[in-house]
Short mmCIF file of C-alpha atoms in Angstrom, two decimals:
data_model
loop_
_atom_site.label_atom_id
_atom_site.label_comp_id
_atom_site.label_asym_id
_atom_site.label_seq_id
_atom_site.Cartn_x
_atom_site.Cartn_y
_atom_site.Cartn_z
CA UNK A 274 6.25 -159.23 -94.50
CA UNK A 275 4.86 -162.78 -93.23
CA UNK A 276 6.84 -165.68 -94.71
CA UNK A 277 6.83 -166.30 -98.29
CA UNK A 278 4.18 -168.94 -98.48
CA UNK A 279 1.89 -166.92 -96.19
CA UNK A 280 2.25 -163.36 -97.74
CA UNK A 281 -0.87 -161.65 -97.41
CA UNK A 282 -2.74 -163.51 -94.49
CA UNK A 283 -4.82 -161.13 -92.71
CA UNK A 284 -5.57 -161.06 -88.95
CA UNK A 285 -7.79 -164.05 -87.63
CA UNK A 286 -11.34 -163.79 -87.87
CA UNK A 287 -11.97 -162.73 -84.05
CA UNK A 288 -10.34 -159.89 -81.93
CA UNK A 289 -7.91 -160.42 -79.18
CA UNK A 290 -7.64 -157.71 -76.48
CA UNK A 291 -4.58 -159.62 -74.76
CA UNK A 292 -1.49 -160.08 -76.85
CA UNK A 293 0.71 -159.60 -74.30
CA UNK A 294 -0.56 -163.06 -72.46
CA UNK A 295 -0.10 -165.08 -75.71
CA UNK A 296 2.35 -167.60 -76.74
CA UNK A 297 6.16 -166.24 -77.27
CA UNK A 298 5.57 -166.64 -81.07
CA UNK A 299 2.34 -164.94 -81.17
CA UNK A 300 3.61 -161.95 -78.81
CA UNK A 301 6.71 -161.45 -80.91
CA UNK A 302 4.73 -161.13 -84.13
CA UNK A 303 2.17 -158.82 -82.40
CA UNK A 304 4.82 -156.81 -80.69
CA UNK A 305 6.41 -156.43 -84.05
CA UNK A 306 3.56 -155.09 -85.84
CA UNK A 307 3.10 -158.25 -87.94
CA UNK A 308 0.35 -157.18 -90.37
CA UNK A 309 -0.04 -161.12 -91.29
CA UNK A 310 -0.90 -163.34 -88.22
CA UNK A 311 -2.57 -166.86 -89.01
CA UNK A 312 -5.97 -166.95 -90.78
CA UNK A 313 -8.94 -168.84 -89.34
CA UNK A 314 -12.22 -170.26 -90.94
CA UNK A 315 -15.47 -169.71 -88.73
CA UNK A 316 -19.03 -171.46 -89.05
CA UNK A 317 -21.92 -169.18 -88.82
CA UNK A 318 -25.66 -170.20 -88.19
CA UNK A 319 -26.90 -167.41 -90.47
CA UNK A 320 -24.25 -166.19 -92.87
CA UNK A 321 -26.55 -163.81 -94.51
CA UNK A 322 -26.41 -161.43 -91.54
CA UNK A 323 -23.71 -158.90 -91.27
CA UNK A 324 -21.28 -158.30 -88.17
CA UNK A 325 -21.28 -161.89 -86.97
CA UNK A 326 -17.42 -162.17 -87.60
CA UNK A 327 -15.19 -158.99 -88.37
CA UNK A 328 -13.80 -158.63 -91.64
CA UNK A 329 -11.27 -161.59 -92.40
CA UNK A 330 -13.28 -164.40 -91.07
CA UNK A 331 -13.25 -165.95 -94.60
CA UNK A 332 -10.14 -166.71 -96.42
CA UNK A 333 -9.92 -164.70 -99.60
CA UNK A 334 -8.71 -166.41 -102.53
CA UNK A 335 -4.96 -165.12 -102.23
CA UNK A 336 -5.22 -166.66 -98.50
CA UNK A 337 -6.37 -169.92 -99.68
CA UNK A 338 -3.66 -169.99 -102.33
CA UNK A 339 -0.96 -169.16 -99.86
CA UNK A 340 -1.92 -172.11 -97.51
CA UNK A 341 -2.11 -174.17 -100.70
CA UNK A 342 1.40 -173.23 -101.67
CA UNK A 343 2.74 -174.24 -98.21
CA UNK A 344 1.05 -177.36 -98.61
CA UNK A 345 2.83 -178.25 -101.88
CA UNK A 346 6.01 -177.15 -100.38
CA UNK A 347 5.87 -179.21 -97.37
CA UNK A 348 4.48 -182.30 -99.40
CA UNK A 349 7.57 -182.18 -102.02
CA UNK A 350 10.05 -183.49 -99.69
CA UNK A 351 7.73 -186.28 -98.37
CA UNK A 352 6.72 -188.12 -101.87
CA UNK A 353 8.75 -191.13 -100.66
CA UNK A 354 6.38 -191.36 -97.64
CA UNK A 355 2.86 -193.11 -97.16
CA UNK A 356 0.45 -190.22 -97.15
CA UNK A 357 -2.25 -191.98 -94.66
CA UNK A 358 -4.44 -190.85 -91.74
CA UNK A 359 -3.18 -191.97 -88.30
CA UNK A 360 -4.74 -194.70 -86.33
CA UNK A 361 -6.47 -192.38 -84.08
CA UNK A 362 -6.06 -188.33 -83.01
CA UNK A 363 -6.05 -187.76 -79.21
CA UNK A 364 -8.61 -185.10 -78.07
CA UNK A 365 -8.55 -182.88 -75.26
CA UNK A 366 -11.56 -181.03 -74.41
CA UNK A 367 -11.43 -177.72 -72.57
CA UNK A 368 -14.98 -177.21 -71.02
CA UNK A 369 -15.04 -173.56 -70.02
CA UNK A 370 -18.27 -172.40 -68.11
CA UNK A 371 -19.17 -169.42 -66.09
CA UNK A 372 -18.98 -169.53 -62.18
CA UNK A 373 -22.87 -170.30 -61.74
CA UNK A 374 -22.56 -173.29 -63.97
CA UNK A 375 -23.68 -171.98 -67.23
CA UNK A 376 -22.31 -173.62 -70.21
CA UNK A 377 -21.40 -177.01 -68.15
CA UNK A 378 -20.88 -179.63 -70.66
CA UNK A 379 -21.25 -183.03 -68.86
CA UNK A 380 -18.72 -186.08 -69.44
CA UNK A 381 -21.75 -187.79 -71.17
CA UNK A 382 -21.85 -184.89 -74.02
CA UNK A 383 -18.35 -184.99 -74.52
CA UNK A 384 -18.11 -188.56 -75.39
CA UNK A 385 -21.34 -188.09 -77.50
CA UNK A 386 -19.30 -185.40 -79.34
CA UNK A 387 -15.92 -187.82 -79.80
CA UNK A 388 -18.50 -190.52 -81.13
CA UNK A 389 -20.03 -188.07 -83.37
CA UNK A 390 -16.76 -187.03 -84.60
CA UNK A 391 -16.12 -190.81 -85.28
CA UNK A 392 -19.23 -191.38 -86.98
CA UNK A 393 -18.81 -188.41 -89.18
CA UNK A 394 -15.14 -189.26 -90.05
CA UNK A 395 -15.89 -192.76 -90.63
CA UNK A 396 -18.34 -192.06 -93.26
CA UNK A 397 -21.47 -193.48 -91.14
CA UNK A 398 -23.85 -190.78 -91.53
CA UNK A 399 -24.11 -191.64 -95.28
CA UNK A 400 -25.09 -194.70 -96.90
CA UNK A 401 -23.70 -196.00 -100.41
CA UNK A 402 -21.76 -194.20 -102.91
CA UNK A 403 -21.90 -191.02 -100.40
CA UNK A 404 -20.24 -192.93 -97.86
CA UNK A 405 -16.65 -191.96 -97.48
CA UNK A 406 -14.48 -193.42 -94.54
CA UNK A 407 -11.78 -190.76 -94.29
CA UNK A 408 -9.77 -193.19 -92.11
CA UNK A 409 -9.41 -190.62 -88.93
CA UNK A 410 -10.56 -191.56 -85.71
CA UNK A 411 -10.44 -189.55 -82.40
CA UNK A 412 -9.88 -190.82 -78.75
CA UNK A 413 -10.44 -188.61 -75.53
CA UNK A 414 -7.53 -188.23 -73.79
CA UNK A 415 -8.51 -185.44 -71.30
CA UNK A 416 -11.32 -183.30 -69.90
CA UNK A 417 -10.21 -180.00 -68.05
CA UNK A 418 -12.69 -177.71 -66.88
CA UNK A 419 -12.76 -174.07 -65.93
CA UNK A 420 -15.08 -171.87 -64.34
CA UNK A 421 -14.50 -168.33 -65.21
CA UNK A 422 -16.96 -165.79 -66.16
CA UNK A 423 -14.71 -163.71 -68.45
CA UNK A 424 -13.06 -166.53 -70.24
CA UNK A 425 -16.77 -168.18 -70.79
CA UNK A 426 -18.59 -164.92 -71.99
CA UNK A 427 -15.72 -163.26 -73.55
CA UNK A 428 -13.63 -166.30 -75.19
CA UNK A 429 -13.12 -164.22 -78.23
CA UNK A 430 -11.37 -161.07 -76.53
CA UNK A 431 -9.15 -163.57 -74.27
CA UNK A 432 -8.24 -166.55 -76.57
CA UNK A 433 -4.49 -166.20 -76.79
CA UNK A 434 -4.47 -166.25 -73.17
CA UNK A 435 -6.79 -169.10 -72.89
CA UNK A 436 -5.09 -171.41 -75.22
CA UNK A 437 -1.80 -170.62 -73.96
CA UNK A 438 -2.85 -171.62 -70.87
CA UNK A 439 -4.64 -174.71 -71.50
CA UNK A 440 -3.79 -176.28 -74.53
CA UNK A 441 -1.92 -179.71 -74.29
CA UNK A 442 0.07 -181.58 -76.60
CA UNK A 443 2.07 -181.52 -79.92
CA UNK A 444 0.67 -181.13 -83.66
CA UNK A 445 -1.17 -184.55 -83.49
CA UNK A 446 -3.28 -183.68 -80.44
CA UNK A 447 -6.64 -182.06 -81.21
CA UNK A 448 -7.75 -179.29 -78.31
CA UNK A 449 -11.09 -178.72 -78.46
CA UNK A 450 -12.36 -175.75 -76.50
CA UNK A 451 -16.14 -175.01 -75.67
CA UNK A 452 -17.45 -171.51 -74.35
CA UNK A 453 -20.19 -169.05 -75.27
CA UNK A 454 -19.22 -167.50 -78.44
CA UNK A 455 -22.38 -165.25 -78.68
CA UNK A 456 -25.11 -165.14 -81.23
CA UNK A 457 -24.39 -166.40 -84.61
CA UNK A 458 -20.95 -167.76 -84.23
CA UNK A 459 -20.84 -171.45 -83.99
CA UNK A 460 -17.16 -172.23 -84.12
CA UNK A 461 -13.75 -171.48 -85.39
CA UNK A 462 -10.46 -173.22 -86.19
CA UNK A 463 -6.93 -172.90 -86.68
CA UNK A 464 -5.21 -174.29 -89.59
CA UNK A 465 -2.15 -177.00 -89.63
CA UNK A 466 -0.03 -174.91 -91.78
CA UNK A 467 0.33 -172.50 -88.73
CA UNK A 468 1.25 -175.21 -85.92
CA UNK A 469 4.94 -174.65 -86.25
CA UNK A 470 4.80 -170.59 -85.89
CA UNK A 471 2.40 -170.42 -82.84
CA UNK A 472 1.67 -174.16 -81.51
CA UNK A 473 -0.28 -172.84 -78.22
CA UNK A 474 -3.04 -171.29 -80.28
CA UNK A 475 -3.40 -174.46 -82.36
CA UNK A 476 -7.03 -175.98 -82.24
CA UNK A 477 -10.98 -175.85 -82.44
CA UNK A 478 -13.47 -173.43 -80.40
CA UNK A 479 -16.97 -174.04 -80.54
CA UNK A 480 -20.02 -172.87 -78.89
CA UNK A 481 -21.10 -175.00 -76.10
CA UNK A 482 -24.48 -175.42 -76.92
CA UNK A 483 -23.63 -176.84 -80.31
CA UNK A 484 -22.28 -180.23 -78.98
CA UNK A 485 -24.83 -182.98 -79.06
CA UNK A 486 -27.56 -182.37 -76.72
CA UNK A 487 -26.65 -178.94 -76.43
CA UNK A 488 -30.41 -177.26 -77.39
CA UNK A 489 -28.97 -175.01 -80.03
CA UNK A 490 -31.50 -174.65 -82.58
CA UNK A 491 -30.54 -176.44 -85.79
CA UNK A 492 -27.04 -176.83 -84.77
CA UNK A 493 -27.05 -179.28 -81.70
CA UNK A 494 -25.82 -182.69 -83.50
CA UNK A 495 -22.22 -181.71 -82.56
CA UNK A 496 -21.49 -181.22 -86.52
CA UNK A 497 -20.03 -177.71 -85.77
CA UNK A 498 -16.87 -179.52 -84.30
CA UNK A 499 -16.79 -181.83 -87.32
CA UNK A 500 -16.96 -178.74 -89.33
CA UNK A 501 -13.87 -177.12 -87.82
CA UNK A 502 -12.16 -180.12 -87.36
CA UNK A 503 -11.86 -180.28 -90.74
CA UNK A 504 -10.48 -177.23 -91.04
CA UNK A 505 -7.83 -178.10 -88.22
CA UNK A 506 -7.15 -180.91 -90.80
CA UNK A 507 -6.69 -178.75 -93.94
CA UNK A 508 -10.19 -178.43 -95.48
CA UNK A 509 -11.64 -175.08 -96.90
CA UNK A 510 -15.17 -174.42 -97.13
CA UNK A 511 -17.02 -176.10 -100.14
CA UNK A 512 -18.03 -172.95 -101.22
CA UNK A 513 -14.38 -171.36 -101.08
CA UNK A 514 -13.57 -169.24 -104.32
CA UNK A 515 -17.03 -169.51 -105.35
CA UNK A 516 -17.68 -170.83 -108.87
CA UNK A 517 -13.92 -170.01 -109.67
CA UNK A 518 -11.18 -172.12 -110.22
CA UNK A 519 -9.63 -174.07 -108.26
CA UNK A 520 -12.63 -173.85 -105.76
CA UNK A 521 -11.87 -175.57 -102.34
CA UNK A 522 -8.86 -177.44 -104.20
CA UNK A 523 -10.63 -180.60 -103.96
CA UNK A 524 -11.80 -182.02 -107.32
CA UNK A 525 -14.69 -183.98 -106.28
CA UNK A 526 -16.68 -181.31 -104.44
CA UNK A 527 -18.87 -179.54 -106.83
CA UNK A 528 -18.04 -175.75 -107.18
CA UNK A 529 -20.52 -173.63 -104.91
CA UNK A 530 -21.20 -169.91 -105.11
CA UNK A 531 -22.35 -169.20 -101.74
CA UNK A 532 -22.79 -170.99 -98.46
CA UNK A 533 -25.85 -172.92 -98.02
CA UNK A 534 -28.46 -172.40 -95.25
CA UNK A 535 -31.02 -174.63 -94.03
CA UNK A 536 -30.74 -178.08 -96.19
CA UNK A 537 -31.81 -176.52 -99.57
CA UNK A 538 -31.52 -180.13 -101.56
CA UNK A 539 -31.13 -179.72 -105.18
CA UNK A 540 -29.68 -176.05 -105.45
CA UNK A 541 -26.89 -175.58 -108.16
CA UNK A 542 -25.40 -171.95 -107.80
CA UNK A 543 -22.77 -172.82 -110.50
CA UNK A 544 -24.99 -173.96 -113.01
CA UNK A 545 -21.62 -174.09 -115.66
CA UNK A 546 -19.72 -176.24 -113.45
CA UNK A 547 -20.35 -180.11 -112.78
CA UNK A 548 -22.78 -181.09 -109.96
CA UNK A 549 -25.29 -179.67 -107.62
CA UNK A 550 -24.16 -177.70 -104.72
CA UNK A 551 -22.73 -180.04 -101.97
CA UNK A 552 -25.21 -178.88 -99.34
CA UNK A 553 -24.79 -181.96 -97.43
CA UNK A 554 -21.14 -181.56 -97.00
CA UNK A 555 -19.60 -181.19 -93.68
CA UNK A 556 -17.93 -178.20 -94.99
CA UNK A 557 -20.71 -176.23 -95.65
CA UNK A 558 -22.90 -173.94 -93.67
CA UNK A 559 -25.99 -176.33 -93.66
CA UNK A 560 -27.90 -177.22 -90.73
CA UNK A 561 -26.67 -180.02 -88.62
CA UNK A 562 -29.47 -182.61 -89.70
CA UNK A 563 -28.53 -182.02 -93.29
CA UNK A 564 -24.71 -182.76 -93.08
CA UNK A 565 -23.89 -186.34 -93.64
CA UNK A 566 -20.66 -186.44 -95.86
CA UNK A 567 -17.05 -185.99 -96.96
CA UNK A 568 -15.87 -186.83 -100.06
CA UNK A 569 -12.72 -189.22 -101.20
CA UNK A 570 -11.03 -186.16 -102.19
CA UNK A 571 -11.31 -184.33 -99.20
CA UNK A 572 -10.23 -187.45 -97.14
CA UNK A 573 -7.49 -187.52 -99.16
CA UNK A 574 -6.52 -183.91 -98.51
CA UNK A 575 -6.79 -184.24 -94.78
CA UNK A 576 -4.37 -187.01 -94.92
CA UNK A 577 -1.73 -184.83 -96.95
CA UNK A 578 -1.88 -182.12 -94.29
CA UNK A 579 -1.75 -184.50 -91.42
CA UNK A 580 1.54 -186.11 -93.05
CA UNK A 581 3.05 -182.61 -93.92
CA UNK A 582 2.08 -180.90 -90.72
CA UNK A 583 0.89 -183.19 -87.85
CA UNK A 584 2.54 -186.71 -88.15
CA UNK A 585 5.69 -185.56 -88.47
CA UNK A 586 8.83 -185.08 -86.18
CA UNK A 587 7.70 -181.89 -84.19
CA UNK A 588 11.54 -180.70 -84.58
CA UNK A 589 11.08 -180.90 -88.04
CA UNK A 590 7.91 -178.98 -87.95
CA UNK A 591 9.50 -176.17 -85.70
CA UNK A 592 12.65 -175.89 -88.10
CA UNK A 593 10.15 -175.26 -91.10
CA UNK A 594 8.11 -172.63 -89.31
CA UNK A 595 11.52 -170.70 -88.35
CA UNK A 596 12.72 -170.98 -91.98
CA UNK A 597 9.38 -169.34 -93.27
CA UNK A 598 9.22 -166.47 -91.10
#
């Protein structure tokens, strides 16, 4: 069994053919035949097409509930502490490209991506009551560059090896990887609850052409990273659990039966629930140009995850992870 708080988590959304090269915790779990490695959330360009992400790519209601339980357990002893976002999140961007230069991301585009994150999390893509400053700010700490045809074109099959080799920093550092993820898959992310058990695999992966100016039709404004960083900070998709309670565990995001595609303004897939579908929310699957908002509830939830899993003493996080296994 996995730890009590994570019982029932399925394999992550993408296959890995190199488990022996993963970090020690991951290797130990895989060698032991652990059926419950960490979950992941992906962003798809067309969620209606089958086969883009293997089974398990989206969290089931039970998996989401397990993450929620672990959050509540982690927050319990922190009730006397301030629940607030950090002043800044250090970001290390790992650009993986082909040996002929395909997939190269310039320093300028990397900086544009960081600026996009700061604009999104600062609430500046929306106006009026829809504008929510989450309090999170991102600072570029380093850019690494790797030219490797296999890593670039088959990142998913080698992600444990790649991330254990390149990962920098602790739970507070966002490691952002760019590569070719193939058709349909825009990006994927780990959850903060899983950091302690496998630190080297923590981070966000996005298709290189989704960064600003990347040329990915409908998805080249940088909001794949915005979306995946939301998962890295603990948010679920807005359509988590569909029209069924508790939805995405955020009170001020309306219920939504299924992911949005394009920008279907005015859509209402849960007519017995309050509000129209949050198609403009960064945690949906809408086109980049349609995404403009986080809610205040999402901001609060991200701050809770930060305090519980990313902003504390790494030694305490390690102890928590060890106790959960």
